[in-house]
PDB file of N, CA and C and ligand atoms in Angstrom:
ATOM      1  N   UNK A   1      43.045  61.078   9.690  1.00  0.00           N
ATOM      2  CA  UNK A   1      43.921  62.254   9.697  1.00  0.00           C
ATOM      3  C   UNK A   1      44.937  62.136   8.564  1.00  0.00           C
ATOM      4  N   UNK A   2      45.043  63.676   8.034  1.00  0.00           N
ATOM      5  CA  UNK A   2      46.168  63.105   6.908  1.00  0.00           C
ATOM      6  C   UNK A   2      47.585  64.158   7.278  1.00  0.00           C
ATOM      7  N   UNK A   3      48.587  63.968   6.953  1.00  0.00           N
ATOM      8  CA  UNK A   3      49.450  64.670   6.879  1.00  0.00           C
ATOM      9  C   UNK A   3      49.800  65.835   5.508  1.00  0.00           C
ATOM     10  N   UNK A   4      49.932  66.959   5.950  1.00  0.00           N
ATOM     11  CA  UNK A   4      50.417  67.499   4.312  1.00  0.00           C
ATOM     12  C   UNK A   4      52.073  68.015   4.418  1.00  0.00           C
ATOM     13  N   UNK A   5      52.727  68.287   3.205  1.00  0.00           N
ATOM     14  CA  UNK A   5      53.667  69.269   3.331  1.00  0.00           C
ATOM     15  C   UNK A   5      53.874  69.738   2.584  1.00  0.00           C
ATOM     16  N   UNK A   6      54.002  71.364   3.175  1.00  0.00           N
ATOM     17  CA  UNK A   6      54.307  72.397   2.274  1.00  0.00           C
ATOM     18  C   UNK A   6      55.768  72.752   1.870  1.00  0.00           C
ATOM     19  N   UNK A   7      55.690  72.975   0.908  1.00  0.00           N
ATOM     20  CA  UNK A   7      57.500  73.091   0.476  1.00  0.00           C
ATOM     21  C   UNK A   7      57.312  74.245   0.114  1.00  0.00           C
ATOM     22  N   UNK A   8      58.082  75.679   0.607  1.00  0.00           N
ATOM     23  CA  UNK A   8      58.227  77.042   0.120  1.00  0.00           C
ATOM     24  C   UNK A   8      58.855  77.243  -1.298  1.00  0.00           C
ATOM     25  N   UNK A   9      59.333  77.972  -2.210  1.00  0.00           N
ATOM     26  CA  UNK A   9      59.793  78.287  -2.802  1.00  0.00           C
ATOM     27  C   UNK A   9      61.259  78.178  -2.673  1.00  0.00           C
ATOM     28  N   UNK A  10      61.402  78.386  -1.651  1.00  0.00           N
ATOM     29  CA  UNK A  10      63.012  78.549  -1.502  1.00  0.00           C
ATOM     30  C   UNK A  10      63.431  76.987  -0.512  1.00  0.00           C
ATOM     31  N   UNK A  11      62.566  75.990  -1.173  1.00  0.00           N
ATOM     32  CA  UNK A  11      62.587  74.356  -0.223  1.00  0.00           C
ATOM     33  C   UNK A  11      62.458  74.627   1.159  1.00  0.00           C
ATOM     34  N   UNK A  12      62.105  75.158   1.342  1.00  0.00           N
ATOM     35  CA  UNK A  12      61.644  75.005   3.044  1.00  0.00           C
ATOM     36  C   UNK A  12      60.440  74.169   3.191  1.00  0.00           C
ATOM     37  N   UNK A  13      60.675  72.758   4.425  1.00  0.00           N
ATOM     38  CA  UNK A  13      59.584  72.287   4.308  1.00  0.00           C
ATOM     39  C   UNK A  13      58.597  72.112   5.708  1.00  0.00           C
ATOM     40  N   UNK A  14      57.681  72.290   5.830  1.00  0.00           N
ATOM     41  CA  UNK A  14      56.675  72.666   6.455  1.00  0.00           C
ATOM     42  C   UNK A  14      55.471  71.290   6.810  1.00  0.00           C
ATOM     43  N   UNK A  15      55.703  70.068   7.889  1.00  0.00           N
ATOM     44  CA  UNK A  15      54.706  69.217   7.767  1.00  0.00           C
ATOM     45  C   UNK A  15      53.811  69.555   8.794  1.00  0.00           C
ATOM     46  N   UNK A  16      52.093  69.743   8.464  1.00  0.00           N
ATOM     47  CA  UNK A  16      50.990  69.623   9.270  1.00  0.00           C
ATOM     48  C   UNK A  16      50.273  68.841   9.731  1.00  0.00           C
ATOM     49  N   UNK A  17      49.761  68.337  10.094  1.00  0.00           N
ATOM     50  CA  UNK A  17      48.967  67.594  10.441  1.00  0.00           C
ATOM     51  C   UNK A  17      47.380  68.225  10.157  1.00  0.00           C
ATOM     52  N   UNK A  18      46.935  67.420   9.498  1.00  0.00           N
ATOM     53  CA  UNK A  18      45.025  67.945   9.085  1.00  0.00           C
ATOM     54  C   UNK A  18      43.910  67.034   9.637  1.00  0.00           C
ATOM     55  N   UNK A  19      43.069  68.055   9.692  1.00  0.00           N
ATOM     56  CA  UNK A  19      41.664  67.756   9.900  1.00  0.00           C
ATOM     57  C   UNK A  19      40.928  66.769   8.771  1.00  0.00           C
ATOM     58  N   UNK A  20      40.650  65.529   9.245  1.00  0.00           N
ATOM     59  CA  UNK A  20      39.978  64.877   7.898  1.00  0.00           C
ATOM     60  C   UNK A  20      39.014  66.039   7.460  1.00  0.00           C
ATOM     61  N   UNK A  21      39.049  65.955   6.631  1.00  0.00           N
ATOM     62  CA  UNK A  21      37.811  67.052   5.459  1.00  0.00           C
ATOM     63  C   UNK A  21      38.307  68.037   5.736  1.00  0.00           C
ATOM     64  N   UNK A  22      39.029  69.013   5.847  1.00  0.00           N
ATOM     65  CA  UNK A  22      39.326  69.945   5.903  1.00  0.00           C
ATOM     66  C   UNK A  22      40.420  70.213   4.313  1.00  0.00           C
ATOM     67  N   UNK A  23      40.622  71.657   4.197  1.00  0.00           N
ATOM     68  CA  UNK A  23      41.057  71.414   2.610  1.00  0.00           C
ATOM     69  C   UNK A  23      42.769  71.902   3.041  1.00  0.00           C
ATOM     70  N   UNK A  24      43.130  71.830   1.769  1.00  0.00           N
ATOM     71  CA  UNK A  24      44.837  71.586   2.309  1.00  0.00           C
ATOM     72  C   UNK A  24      45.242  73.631   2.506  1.00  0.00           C
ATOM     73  N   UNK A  25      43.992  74.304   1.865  1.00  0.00           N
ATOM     74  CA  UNK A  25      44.290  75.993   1.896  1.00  0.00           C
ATOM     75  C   UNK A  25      44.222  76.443   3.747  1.00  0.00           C
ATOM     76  N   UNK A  26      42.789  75.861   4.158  1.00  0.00           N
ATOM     77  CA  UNK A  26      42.035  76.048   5.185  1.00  0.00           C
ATOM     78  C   UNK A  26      43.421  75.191   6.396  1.00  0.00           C
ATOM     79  N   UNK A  27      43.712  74.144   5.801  1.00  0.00           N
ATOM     80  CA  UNK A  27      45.337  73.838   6.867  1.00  0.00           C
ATOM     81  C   UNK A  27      46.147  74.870   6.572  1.00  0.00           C
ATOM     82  N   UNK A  28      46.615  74.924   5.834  1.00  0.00           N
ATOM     83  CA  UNK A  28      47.403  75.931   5.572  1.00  0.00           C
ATOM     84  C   UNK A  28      47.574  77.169   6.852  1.00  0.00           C
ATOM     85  N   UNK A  29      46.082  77.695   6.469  1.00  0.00           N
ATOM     86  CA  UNK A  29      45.778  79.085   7.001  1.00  0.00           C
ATOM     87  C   UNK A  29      45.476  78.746   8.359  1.00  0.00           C
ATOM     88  N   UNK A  30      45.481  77.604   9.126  1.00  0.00           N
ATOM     89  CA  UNK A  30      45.080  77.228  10.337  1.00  0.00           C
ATOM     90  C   UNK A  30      46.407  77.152  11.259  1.00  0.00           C
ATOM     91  N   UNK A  31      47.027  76.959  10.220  1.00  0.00           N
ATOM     92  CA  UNK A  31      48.675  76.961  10.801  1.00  0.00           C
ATOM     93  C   UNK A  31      49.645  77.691  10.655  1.00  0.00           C
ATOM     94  N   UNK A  32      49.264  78.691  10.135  1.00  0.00           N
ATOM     95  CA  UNK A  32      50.075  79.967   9.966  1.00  0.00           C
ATOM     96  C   UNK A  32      51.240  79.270   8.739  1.00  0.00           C
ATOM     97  N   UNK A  33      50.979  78.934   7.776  1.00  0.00           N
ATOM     98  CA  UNK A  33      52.193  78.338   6.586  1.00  0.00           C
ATOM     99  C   UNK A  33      52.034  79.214   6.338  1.00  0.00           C
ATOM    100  N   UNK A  34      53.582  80.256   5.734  1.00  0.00           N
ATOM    101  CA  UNK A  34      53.484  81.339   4.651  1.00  0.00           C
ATOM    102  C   UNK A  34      53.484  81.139   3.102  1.00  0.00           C
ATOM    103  N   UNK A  35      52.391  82.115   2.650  1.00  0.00           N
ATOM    104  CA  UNK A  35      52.602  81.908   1.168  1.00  0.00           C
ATOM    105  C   UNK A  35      51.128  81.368   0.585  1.00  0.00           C
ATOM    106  N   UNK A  36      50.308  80.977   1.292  1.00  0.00           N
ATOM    107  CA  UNK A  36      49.152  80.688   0.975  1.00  0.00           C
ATOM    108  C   UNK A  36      47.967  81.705   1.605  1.00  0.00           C
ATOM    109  N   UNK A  37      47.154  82.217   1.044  1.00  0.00           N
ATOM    110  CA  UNK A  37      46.305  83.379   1.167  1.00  0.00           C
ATOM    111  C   UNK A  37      45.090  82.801   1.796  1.00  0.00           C
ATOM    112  N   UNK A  38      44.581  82.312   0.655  1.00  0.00           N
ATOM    113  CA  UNK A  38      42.515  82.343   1.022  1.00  0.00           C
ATOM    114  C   UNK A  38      42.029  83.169   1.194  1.00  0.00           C
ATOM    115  N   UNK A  39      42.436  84.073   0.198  1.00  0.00           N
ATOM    116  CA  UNK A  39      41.440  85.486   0.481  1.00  0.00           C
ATOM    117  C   UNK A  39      39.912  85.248   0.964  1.00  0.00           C
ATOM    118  N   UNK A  40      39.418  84.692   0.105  1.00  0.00           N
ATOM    119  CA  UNK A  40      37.721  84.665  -0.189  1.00  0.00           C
ATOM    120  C   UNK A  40      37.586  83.305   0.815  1.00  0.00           C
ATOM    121  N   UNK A  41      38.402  82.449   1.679  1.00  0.00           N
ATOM    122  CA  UNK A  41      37.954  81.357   2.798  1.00  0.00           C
ATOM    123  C   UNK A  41      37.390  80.085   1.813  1.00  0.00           C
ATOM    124  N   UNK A  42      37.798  80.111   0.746  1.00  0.00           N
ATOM    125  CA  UNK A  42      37.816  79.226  -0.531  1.00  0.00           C
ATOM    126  C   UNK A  42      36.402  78.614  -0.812  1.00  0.00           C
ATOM    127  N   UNK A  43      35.877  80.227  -1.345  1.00  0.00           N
ATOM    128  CA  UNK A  43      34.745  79.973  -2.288  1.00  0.00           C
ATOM    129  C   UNK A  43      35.187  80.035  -3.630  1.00  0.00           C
ATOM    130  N   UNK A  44      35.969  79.996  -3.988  1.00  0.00           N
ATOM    131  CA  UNK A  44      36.621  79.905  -5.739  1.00  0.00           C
ATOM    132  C   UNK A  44      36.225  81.373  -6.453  1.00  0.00           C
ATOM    133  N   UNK A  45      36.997  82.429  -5.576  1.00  0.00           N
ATOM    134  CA  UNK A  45      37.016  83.324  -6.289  1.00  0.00           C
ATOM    135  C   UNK A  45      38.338  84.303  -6.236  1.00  0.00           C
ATOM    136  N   UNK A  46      39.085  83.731  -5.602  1.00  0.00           N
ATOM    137  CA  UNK A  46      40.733  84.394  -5.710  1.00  0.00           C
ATOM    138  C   UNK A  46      41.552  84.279  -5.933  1.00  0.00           C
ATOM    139  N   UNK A  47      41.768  82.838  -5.761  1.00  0.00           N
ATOM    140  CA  UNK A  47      43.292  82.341  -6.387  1.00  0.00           C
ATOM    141  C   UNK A  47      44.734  82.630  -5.961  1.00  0.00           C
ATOM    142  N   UNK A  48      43.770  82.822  -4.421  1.00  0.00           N
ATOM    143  CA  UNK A  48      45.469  83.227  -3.643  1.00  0.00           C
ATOM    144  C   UNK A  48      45.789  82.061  -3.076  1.00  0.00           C
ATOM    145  N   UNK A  49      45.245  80.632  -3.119  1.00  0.00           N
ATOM    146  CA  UNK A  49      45.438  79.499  -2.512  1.00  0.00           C
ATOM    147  C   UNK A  49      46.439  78.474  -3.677  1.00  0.00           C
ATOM    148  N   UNK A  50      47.127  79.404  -4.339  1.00  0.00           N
ATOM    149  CA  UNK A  50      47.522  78.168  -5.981  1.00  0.00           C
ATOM    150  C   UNK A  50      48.645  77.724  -5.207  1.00  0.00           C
ATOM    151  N   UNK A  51      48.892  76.435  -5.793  1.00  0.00           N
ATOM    152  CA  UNK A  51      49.767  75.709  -5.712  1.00  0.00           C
ATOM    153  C   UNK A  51      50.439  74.546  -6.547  1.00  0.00           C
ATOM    154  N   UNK A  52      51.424  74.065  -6.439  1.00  0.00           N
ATOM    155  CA  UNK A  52      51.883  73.208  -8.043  1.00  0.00           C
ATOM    156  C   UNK A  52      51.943  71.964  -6.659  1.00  0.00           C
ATOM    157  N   UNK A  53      51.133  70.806  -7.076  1.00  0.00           N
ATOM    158  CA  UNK A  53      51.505  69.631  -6.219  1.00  0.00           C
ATOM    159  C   UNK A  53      52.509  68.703  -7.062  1.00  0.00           C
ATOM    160  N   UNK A  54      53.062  67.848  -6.045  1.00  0.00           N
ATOM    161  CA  UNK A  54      54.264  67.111  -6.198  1.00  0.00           C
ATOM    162  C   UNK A  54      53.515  66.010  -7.387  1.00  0.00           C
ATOM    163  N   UNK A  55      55.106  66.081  -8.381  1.00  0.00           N
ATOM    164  CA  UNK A  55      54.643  64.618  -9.176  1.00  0.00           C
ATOM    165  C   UNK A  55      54.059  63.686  -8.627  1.00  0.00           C
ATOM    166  N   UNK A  56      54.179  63.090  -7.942  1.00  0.00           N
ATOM    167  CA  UNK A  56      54.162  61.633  -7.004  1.00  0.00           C
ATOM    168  C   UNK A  56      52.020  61.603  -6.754  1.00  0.00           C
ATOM    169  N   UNK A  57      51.785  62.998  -6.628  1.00  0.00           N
ATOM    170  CA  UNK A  57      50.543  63.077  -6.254  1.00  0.00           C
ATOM    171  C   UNK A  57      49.574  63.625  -6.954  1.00  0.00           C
ATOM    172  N   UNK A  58      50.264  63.867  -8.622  1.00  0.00           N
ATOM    173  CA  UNK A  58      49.348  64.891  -9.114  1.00  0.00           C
ATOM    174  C   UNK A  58      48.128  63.913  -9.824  1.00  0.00           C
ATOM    175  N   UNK A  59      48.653  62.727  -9.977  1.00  0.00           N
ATOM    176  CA  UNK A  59      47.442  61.237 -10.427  1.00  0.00           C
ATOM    177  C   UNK A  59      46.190  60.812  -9.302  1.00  0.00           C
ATOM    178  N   UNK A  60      46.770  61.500  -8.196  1.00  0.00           N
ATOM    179  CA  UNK A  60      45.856  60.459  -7.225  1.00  0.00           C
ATOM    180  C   UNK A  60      45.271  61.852  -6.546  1.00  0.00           C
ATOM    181  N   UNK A  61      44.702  62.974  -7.000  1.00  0.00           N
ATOM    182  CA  UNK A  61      43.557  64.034  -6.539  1.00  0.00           C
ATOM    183  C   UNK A  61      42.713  63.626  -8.015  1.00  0.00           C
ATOM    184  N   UNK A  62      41.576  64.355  -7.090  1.00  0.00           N
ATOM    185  CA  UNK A  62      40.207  64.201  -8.079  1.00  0.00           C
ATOM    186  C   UNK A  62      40.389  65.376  -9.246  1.00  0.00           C
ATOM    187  N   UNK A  63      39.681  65.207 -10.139  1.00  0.00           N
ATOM    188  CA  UNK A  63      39.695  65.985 -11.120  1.00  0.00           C
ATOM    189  C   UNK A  63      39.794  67.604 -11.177  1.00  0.00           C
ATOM    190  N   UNK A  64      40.393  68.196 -11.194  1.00  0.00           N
ATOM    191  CA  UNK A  64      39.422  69.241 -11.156  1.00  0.00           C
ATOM    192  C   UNK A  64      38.509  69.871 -12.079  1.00  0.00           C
ATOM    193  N   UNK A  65      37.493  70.712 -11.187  1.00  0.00           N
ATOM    194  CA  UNK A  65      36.137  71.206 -12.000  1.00  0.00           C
ATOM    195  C   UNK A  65      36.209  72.544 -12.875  1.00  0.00           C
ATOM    196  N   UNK A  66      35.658  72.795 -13.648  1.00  0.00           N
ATOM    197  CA  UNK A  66      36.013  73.479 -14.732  1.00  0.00           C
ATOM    198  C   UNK A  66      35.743  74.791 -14.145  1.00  0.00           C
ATOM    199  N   UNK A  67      35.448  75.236 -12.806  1.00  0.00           N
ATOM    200  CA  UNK A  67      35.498  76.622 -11.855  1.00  0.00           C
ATOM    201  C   UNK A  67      36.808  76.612 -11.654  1.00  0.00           C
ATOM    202  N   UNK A  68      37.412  75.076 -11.457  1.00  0.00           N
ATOM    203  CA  UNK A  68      38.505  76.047 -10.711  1.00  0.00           C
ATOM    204  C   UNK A  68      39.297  75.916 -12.222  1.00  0.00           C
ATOM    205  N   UNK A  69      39.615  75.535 -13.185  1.00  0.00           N
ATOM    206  CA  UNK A  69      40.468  75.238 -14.431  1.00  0.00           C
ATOM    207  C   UNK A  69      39.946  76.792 -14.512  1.00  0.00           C
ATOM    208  N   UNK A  70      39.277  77.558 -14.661  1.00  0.00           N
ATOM    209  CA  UNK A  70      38.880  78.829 -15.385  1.00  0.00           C
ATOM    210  C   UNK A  70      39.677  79.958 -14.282  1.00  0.00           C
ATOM    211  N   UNK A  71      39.293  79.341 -12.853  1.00  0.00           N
ATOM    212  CA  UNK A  71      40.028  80.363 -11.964  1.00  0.00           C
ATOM    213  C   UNK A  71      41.736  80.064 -12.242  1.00  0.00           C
ATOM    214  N   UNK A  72      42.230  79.216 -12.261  1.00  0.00           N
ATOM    215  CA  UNK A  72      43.987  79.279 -12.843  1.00  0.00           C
ATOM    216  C   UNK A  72      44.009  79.880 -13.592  1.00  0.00           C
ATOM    217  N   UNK A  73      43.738  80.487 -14.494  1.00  0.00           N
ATOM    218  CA  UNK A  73      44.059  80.970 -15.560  1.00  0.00           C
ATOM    219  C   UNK A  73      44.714  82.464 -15.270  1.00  0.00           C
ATOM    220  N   UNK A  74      43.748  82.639 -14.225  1.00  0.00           N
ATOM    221  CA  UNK A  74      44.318  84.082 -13.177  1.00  0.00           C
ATOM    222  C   UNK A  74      45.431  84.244 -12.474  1.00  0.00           C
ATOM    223  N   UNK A  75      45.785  83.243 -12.287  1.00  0.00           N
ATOM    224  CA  UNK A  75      46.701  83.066 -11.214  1.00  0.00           C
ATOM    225  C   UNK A  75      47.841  84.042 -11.596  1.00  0.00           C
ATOM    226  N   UNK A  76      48.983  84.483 -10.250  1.00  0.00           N
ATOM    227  CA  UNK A  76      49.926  85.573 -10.659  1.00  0.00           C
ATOM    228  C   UNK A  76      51.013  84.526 -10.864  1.00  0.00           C
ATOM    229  N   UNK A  77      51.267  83.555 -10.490  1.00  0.00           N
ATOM    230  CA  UNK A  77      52.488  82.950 -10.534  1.00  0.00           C
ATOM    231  C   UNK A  77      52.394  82.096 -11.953  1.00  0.00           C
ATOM    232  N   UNK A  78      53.347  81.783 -12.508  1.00  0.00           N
ATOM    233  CA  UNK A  78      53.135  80.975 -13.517  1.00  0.00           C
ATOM    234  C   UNK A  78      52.208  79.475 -13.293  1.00  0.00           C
ATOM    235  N   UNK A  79      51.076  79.237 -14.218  1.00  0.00           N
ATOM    236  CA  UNK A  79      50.249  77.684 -14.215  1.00  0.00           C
ATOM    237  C   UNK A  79      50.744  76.866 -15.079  1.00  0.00           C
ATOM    238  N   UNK A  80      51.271  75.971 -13.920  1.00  0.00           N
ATOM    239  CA  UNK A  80      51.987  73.976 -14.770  1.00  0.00           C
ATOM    240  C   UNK A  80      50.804  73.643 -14.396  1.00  0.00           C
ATOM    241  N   UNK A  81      51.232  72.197 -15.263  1.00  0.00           N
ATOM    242  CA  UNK A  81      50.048  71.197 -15.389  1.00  0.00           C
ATOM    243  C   UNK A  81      49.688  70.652 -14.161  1.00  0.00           C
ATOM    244  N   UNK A  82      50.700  70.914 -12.668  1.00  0.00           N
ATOM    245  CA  UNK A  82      50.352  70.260 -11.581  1.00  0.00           C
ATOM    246  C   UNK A  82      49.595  71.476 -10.760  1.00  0.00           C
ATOM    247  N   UNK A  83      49.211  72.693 -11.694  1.00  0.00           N
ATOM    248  CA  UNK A  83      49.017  73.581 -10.773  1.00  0.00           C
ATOM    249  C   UNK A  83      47.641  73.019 -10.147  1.00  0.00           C
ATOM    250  N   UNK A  84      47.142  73.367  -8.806  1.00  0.00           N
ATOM    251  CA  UNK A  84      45.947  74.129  -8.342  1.00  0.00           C
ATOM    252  C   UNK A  84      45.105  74.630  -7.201  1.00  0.00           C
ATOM    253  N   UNK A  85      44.220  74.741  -7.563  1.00  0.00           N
ATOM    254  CA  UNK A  85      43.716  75.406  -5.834  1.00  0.00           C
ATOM    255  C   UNK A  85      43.534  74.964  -4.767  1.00  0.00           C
ATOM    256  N   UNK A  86      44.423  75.033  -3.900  1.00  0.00           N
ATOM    257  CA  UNK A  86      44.480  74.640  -2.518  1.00  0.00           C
ATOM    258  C   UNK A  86      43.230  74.331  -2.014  1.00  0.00           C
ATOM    259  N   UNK A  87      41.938  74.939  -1.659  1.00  0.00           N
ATOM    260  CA  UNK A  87      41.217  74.792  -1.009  1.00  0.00           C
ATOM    261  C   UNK A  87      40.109  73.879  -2.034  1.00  0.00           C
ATOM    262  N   UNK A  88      40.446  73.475  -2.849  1.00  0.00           N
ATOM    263  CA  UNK A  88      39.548  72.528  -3.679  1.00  0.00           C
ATOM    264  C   UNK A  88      40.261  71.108  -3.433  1.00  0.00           C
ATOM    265  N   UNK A  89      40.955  71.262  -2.793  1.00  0.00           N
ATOM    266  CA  UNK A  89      41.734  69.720  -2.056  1.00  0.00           C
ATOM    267  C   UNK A  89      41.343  69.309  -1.155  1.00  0.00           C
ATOM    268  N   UNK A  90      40.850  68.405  -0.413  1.00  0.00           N
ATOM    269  CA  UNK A  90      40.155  68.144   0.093  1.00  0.00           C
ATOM    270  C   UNK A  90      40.988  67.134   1.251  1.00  0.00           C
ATOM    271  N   UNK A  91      41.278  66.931   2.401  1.00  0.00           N
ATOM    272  CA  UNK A  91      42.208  66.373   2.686  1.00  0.00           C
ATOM    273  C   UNK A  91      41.415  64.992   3.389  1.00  0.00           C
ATOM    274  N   UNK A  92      41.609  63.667   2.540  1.00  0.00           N
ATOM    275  CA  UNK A  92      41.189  62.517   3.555  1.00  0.00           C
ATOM    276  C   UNK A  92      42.578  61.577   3.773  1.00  0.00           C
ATOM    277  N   UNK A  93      42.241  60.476   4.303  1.00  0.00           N
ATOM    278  CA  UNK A  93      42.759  60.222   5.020  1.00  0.00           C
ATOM    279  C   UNK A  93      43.921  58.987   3.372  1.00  0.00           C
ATOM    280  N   UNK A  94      43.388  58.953   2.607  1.00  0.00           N
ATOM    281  CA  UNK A  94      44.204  58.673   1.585  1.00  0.00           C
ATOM    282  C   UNK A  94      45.507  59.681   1.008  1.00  0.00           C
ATOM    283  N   UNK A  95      45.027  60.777   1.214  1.00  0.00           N
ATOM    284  CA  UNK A  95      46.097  61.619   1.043  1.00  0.00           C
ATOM    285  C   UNK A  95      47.284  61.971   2.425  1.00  0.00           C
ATOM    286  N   UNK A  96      47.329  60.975   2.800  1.00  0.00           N
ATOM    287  CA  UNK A  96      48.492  61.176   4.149  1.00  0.00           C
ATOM    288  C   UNK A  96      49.386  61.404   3.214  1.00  0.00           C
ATOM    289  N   UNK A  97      50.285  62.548   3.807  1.00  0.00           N
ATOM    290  CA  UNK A  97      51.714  62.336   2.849  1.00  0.00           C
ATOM    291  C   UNK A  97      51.964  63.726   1.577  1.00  0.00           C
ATOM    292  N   UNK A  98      50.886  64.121   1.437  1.00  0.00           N
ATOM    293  CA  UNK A  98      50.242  64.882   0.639  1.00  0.00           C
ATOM    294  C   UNK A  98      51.725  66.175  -0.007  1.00  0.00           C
ATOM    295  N   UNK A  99      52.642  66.204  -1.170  1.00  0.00           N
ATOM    296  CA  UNK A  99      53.535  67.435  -0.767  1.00  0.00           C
ATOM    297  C   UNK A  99      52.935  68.469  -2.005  1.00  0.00           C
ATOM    298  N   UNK A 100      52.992  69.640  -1.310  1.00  0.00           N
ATOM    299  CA  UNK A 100      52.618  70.908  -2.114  1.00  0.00           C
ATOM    300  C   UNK A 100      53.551  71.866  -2.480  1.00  0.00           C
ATOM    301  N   UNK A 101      54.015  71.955  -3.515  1.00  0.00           N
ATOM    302  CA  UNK A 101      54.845  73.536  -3.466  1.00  0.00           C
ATOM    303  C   UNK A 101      54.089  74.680  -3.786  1.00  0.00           C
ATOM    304  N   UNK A 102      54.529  75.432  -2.565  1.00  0.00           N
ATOM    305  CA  UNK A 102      53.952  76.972  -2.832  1.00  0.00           C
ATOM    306  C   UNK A 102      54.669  78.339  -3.673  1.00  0.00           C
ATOM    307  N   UNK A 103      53.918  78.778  -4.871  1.00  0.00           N
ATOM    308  CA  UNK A 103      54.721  79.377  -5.345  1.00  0.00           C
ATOM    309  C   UNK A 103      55.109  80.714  -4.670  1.00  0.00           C
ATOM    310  N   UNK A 104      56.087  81.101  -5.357  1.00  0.00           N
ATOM    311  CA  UNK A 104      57.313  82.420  -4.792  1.00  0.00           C
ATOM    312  C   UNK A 104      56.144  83.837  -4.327  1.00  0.00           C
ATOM    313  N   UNK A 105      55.049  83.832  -5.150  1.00  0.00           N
ATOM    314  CA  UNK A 105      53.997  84.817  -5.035  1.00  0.00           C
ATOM    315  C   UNK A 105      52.081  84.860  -5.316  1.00  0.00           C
ATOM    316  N   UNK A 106      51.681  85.085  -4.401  1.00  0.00           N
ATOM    317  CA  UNK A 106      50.192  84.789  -4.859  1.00  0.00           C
ATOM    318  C   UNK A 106      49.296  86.122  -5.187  1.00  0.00           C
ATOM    319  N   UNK A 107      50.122  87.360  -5.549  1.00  0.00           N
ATOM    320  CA  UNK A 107      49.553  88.477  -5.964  1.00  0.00           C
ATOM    321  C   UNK A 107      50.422  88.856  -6.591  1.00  0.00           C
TER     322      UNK A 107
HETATM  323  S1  LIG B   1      40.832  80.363  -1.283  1.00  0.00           S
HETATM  324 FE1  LIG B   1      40.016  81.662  -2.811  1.00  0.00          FE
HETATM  325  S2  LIG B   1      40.072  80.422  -4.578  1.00  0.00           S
HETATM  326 FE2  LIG B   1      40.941  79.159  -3.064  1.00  0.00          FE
END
């Protein structure tokens, strides 16, 4: 099991508790966090799941794949280098601890 937390825009912080394998969008949306979408249930085609993860964690996620680098580009909120898609996160049990900020808008 891993833990995540969401930090709002305006620092509000938000800790869940996740489903191993489950992705940090699909927690999100399981728990009613505001500010994260999943339009499309994160087949990589909306980009309502963006998110900028915390320094501390942006070294220790897997790469991302050049679907989702092409889908940021869309994104409505401004894309940093820590940006990305929630549901391409994958939550194991290494990522306990996990913090996300959600930006101010996802349309
Ligand atoms: S939920 Fe649609 S791209 Fe992530």
């Amino acid at each position: 099991m891993a833990r995540v937390i969401y930090i709002d825009h305006d620092g509000t912080r938000r800790e869940v508790e996740a489903d191993e394998g489950a992705s940090v969008m699909a927690t999100a949306v399981q728990n009613n966090v505001p500010g994260i979408e999943g339009e499309c249930g994160g087949c990589l085609s909306c980009a309502t799941c963006h998110v900028y993860v915390a320094p501390a964690w942006t070294g220790r996620l897997p790469a991302m794949e050049a679907d989702e680098d092409a889908l940021l580009e869309g994104v409505t909120a401004e894309r940093r280098p820590e940006s990305r898609l929630s549901c391409q996160i994958v939550l194991e049990p290494e990522l306990d601890g996990l913090e996300v900020l959600i930006p101010e808008s996802q349309v």
